[in-house]
PDB file of C-alpha atoms in Angstrom:
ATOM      1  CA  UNK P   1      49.434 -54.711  17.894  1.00  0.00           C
ATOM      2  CA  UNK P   2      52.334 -56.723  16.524  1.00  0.00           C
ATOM      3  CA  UNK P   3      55.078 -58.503  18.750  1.00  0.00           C
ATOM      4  CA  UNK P   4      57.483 -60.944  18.300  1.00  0.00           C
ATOM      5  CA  UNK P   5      58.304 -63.697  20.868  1.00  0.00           C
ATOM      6  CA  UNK P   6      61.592 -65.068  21.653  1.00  0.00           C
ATOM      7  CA  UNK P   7      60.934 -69.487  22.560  1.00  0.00           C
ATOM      8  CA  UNK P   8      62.783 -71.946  23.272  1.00  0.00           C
ATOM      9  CA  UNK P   9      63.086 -75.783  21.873  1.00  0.00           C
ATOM     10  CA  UNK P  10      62.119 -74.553  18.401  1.00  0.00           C
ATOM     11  CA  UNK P  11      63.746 -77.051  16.176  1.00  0.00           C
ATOM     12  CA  UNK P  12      62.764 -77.528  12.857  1.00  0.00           C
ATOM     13  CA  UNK P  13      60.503 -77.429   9.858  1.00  0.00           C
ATOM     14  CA  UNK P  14      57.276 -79.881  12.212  1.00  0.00           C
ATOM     15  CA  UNK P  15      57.695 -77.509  15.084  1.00  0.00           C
ATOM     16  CA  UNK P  16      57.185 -74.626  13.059  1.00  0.00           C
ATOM     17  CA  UNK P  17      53.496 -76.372  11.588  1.00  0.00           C
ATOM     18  CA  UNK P  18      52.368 -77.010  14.943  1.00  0.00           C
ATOM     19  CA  UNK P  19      53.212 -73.654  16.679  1.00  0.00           C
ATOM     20  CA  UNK P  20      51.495 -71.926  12.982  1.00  0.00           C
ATOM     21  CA  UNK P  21      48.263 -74.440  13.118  1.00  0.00           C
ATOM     22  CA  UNK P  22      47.542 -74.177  16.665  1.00  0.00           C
ATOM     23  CA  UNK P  23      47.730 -70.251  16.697  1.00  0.00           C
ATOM     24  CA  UNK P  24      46.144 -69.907  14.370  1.00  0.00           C
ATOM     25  CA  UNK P  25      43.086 -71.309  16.171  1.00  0.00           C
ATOM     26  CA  UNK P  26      43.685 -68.535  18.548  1.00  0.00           C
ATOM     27  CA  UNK P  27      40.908 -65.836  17.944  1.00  0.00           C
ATOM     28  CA  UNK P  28      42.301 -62.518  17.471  1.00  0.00           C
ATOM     29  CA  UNK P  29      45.685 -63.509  16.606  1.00  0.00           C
ATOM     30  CA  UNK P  30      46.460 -62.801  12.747  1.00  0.00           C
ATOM     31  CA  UNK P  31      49.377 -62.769  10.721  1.00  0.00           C
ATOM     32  CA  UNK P  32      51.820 -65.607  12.185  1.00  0.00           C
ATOM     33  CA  UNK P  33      55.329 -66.114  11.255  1.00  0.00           C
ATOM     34  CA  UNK P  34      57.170 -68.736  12.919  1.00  0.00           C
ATOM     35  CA  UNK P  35      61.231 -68.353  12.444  1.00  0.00           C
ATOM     36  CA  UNK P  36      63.497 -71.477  13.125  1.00  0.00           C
ATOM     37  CA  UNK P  37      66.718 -69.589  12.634  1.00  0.00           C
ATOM     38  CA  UNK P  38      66.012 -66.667  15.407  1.00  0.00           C
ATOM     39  CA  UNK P  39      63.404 -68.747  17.167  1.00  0.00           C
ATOM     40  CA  UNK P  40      60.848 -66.388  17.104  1.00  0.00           C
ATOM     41  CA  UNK P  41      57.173 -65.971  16.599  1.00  0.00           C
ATOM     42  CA  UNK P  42      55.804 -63.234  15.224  1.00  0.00           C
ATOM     43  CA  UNK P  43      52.148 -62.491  15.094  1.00  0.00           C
ATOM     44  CA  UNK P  44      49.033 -59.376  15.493  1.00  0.00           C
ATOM     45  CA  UNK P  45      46.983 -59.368  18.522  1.00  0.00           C
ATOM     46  CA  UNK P  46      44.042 -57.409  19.195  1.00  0.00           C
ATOM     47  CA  UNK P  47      43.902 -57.227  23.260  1.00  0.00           C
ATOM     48  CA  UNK P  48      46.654 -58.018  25.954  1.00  0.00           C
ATOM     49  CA  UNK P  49      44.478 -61.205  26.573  1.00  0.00           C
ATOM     50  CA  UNK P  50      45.573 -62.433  23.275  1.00  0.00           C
ATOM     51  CA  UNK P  51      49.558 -62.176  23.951  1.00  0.00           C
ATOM     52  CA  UNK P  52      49.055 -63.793  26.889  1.00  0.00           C
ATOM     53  CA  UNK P  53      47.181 -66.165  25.234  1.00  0.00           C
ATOM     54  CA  UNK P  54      49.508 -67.083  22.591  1.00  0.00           C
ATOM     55  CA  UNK P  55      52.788 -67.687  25.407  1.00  0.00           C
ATOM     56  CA  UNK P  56      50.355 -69.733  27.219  1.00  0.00           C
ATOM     57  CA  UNK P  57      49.645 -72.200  24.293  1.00  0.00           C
ATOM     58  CA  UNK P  58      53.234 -72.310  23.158  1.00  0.00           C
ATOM     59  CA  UNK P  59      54.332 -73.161  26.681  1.00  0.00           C
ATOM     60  CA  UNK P  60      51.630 -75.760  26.321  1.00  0.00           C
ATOM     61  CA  UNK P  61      53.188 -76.799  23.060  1.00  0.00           C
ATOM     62  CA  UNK P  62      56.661 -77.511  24.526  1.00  0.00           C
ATOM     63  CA  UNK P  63      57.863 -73.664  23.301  1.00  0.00           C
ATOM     64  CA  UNK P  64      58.468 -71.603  26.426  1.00  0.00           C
ATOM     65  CA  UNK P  65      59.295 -67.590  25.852  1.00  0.00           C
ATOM     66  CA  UNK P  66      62.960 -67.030  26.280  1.00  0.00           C
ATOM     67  CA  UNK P  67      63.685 -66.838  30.144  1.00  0.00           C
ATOM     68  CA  UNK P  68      60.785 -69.198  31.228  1.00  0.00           C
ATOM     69  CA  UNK P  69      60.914 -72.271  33.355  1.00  0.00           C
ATOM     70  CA  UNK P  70      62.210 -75.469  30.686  1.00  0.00           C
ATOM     71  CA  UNK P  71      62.468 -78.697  32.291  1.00  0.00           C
ATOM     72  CA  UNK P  72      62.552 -81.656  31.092  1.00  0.00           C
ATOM     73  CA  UNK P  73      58.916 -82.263  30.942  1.00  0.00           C
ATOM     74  CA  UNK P  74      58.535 -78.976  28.596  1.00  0.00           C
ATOM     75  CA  UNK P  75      61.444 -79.950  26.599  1.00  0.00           C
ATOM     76  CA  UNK P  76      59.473 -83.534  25.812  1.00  0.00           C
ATOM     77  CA  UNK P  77      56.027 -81.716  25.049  1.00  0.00           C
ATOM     78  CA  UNK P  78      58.179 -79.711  22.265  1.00  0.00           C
ATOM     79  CA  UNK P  79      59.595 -82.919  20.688  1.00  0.00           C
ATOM     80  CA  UNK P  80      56.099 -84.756  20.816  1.00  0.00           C
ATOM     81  CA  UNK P  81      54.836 -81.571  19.234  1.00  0.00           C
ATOM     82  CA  UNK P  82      58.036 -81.520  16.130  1.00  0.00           C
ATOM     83  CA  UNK P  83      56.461 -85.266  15.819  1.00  0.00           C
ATOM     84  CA  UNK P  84      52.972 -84.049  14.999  1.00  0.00           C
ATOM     85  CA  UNK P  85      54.077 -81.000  12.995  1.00  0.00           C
ATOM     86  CA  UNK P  86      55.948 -83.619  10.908  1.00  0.00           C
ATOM     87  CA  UNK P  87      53.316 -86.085  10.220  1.00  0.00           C
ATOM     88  CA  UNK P  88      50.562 -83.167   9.544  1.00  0.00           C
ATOM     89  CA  UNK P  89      52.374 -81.158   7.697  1.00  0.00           C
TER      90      UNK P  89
END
């Protein structure tokens, strides 16, 4: 199944590498495209588990779906995560 996800705090160019690298570690998750002008990801799942999944590690990330709790704290995570996306990329 294909979906695309509507986040939040997506930035730039570093948080684009990190969301991409860390999904895909995600087994069962395939063809990833990360979009920093709609703020979307975009990606193939094989089971409902993997959907849920994926929002779970973006909210880890700092990159809540569209409509999910961002505080402060979240909002932080996302900029710590831009940092690494930089430096790795």
């Amino acid at each position: 199944m294909k979906t695309t996800v509507a986040i939040q705090n997506l930035k730039c160019a570093g948080c684009e590498s990190t969301i991409a690298k860390k999904l895909h570690m995600v087994q069962g998750i395939y063809n990833i495209s990360v979009n920093t002008e709609n703020c979307t990801v975009s990606f193939n799942y094989k089971t409902e588990d993997g959907l849920n999944t994926v929002q779970n590690e973006l909210s880890k990330l700092g990159y809540p779906s569209v409509g999910d709790k961002n505080n402060l704290s979240t909002k932080a995570k996302s900029y710590v995560s831009c940092a690494i996306g930089r430096l790795t990329k």
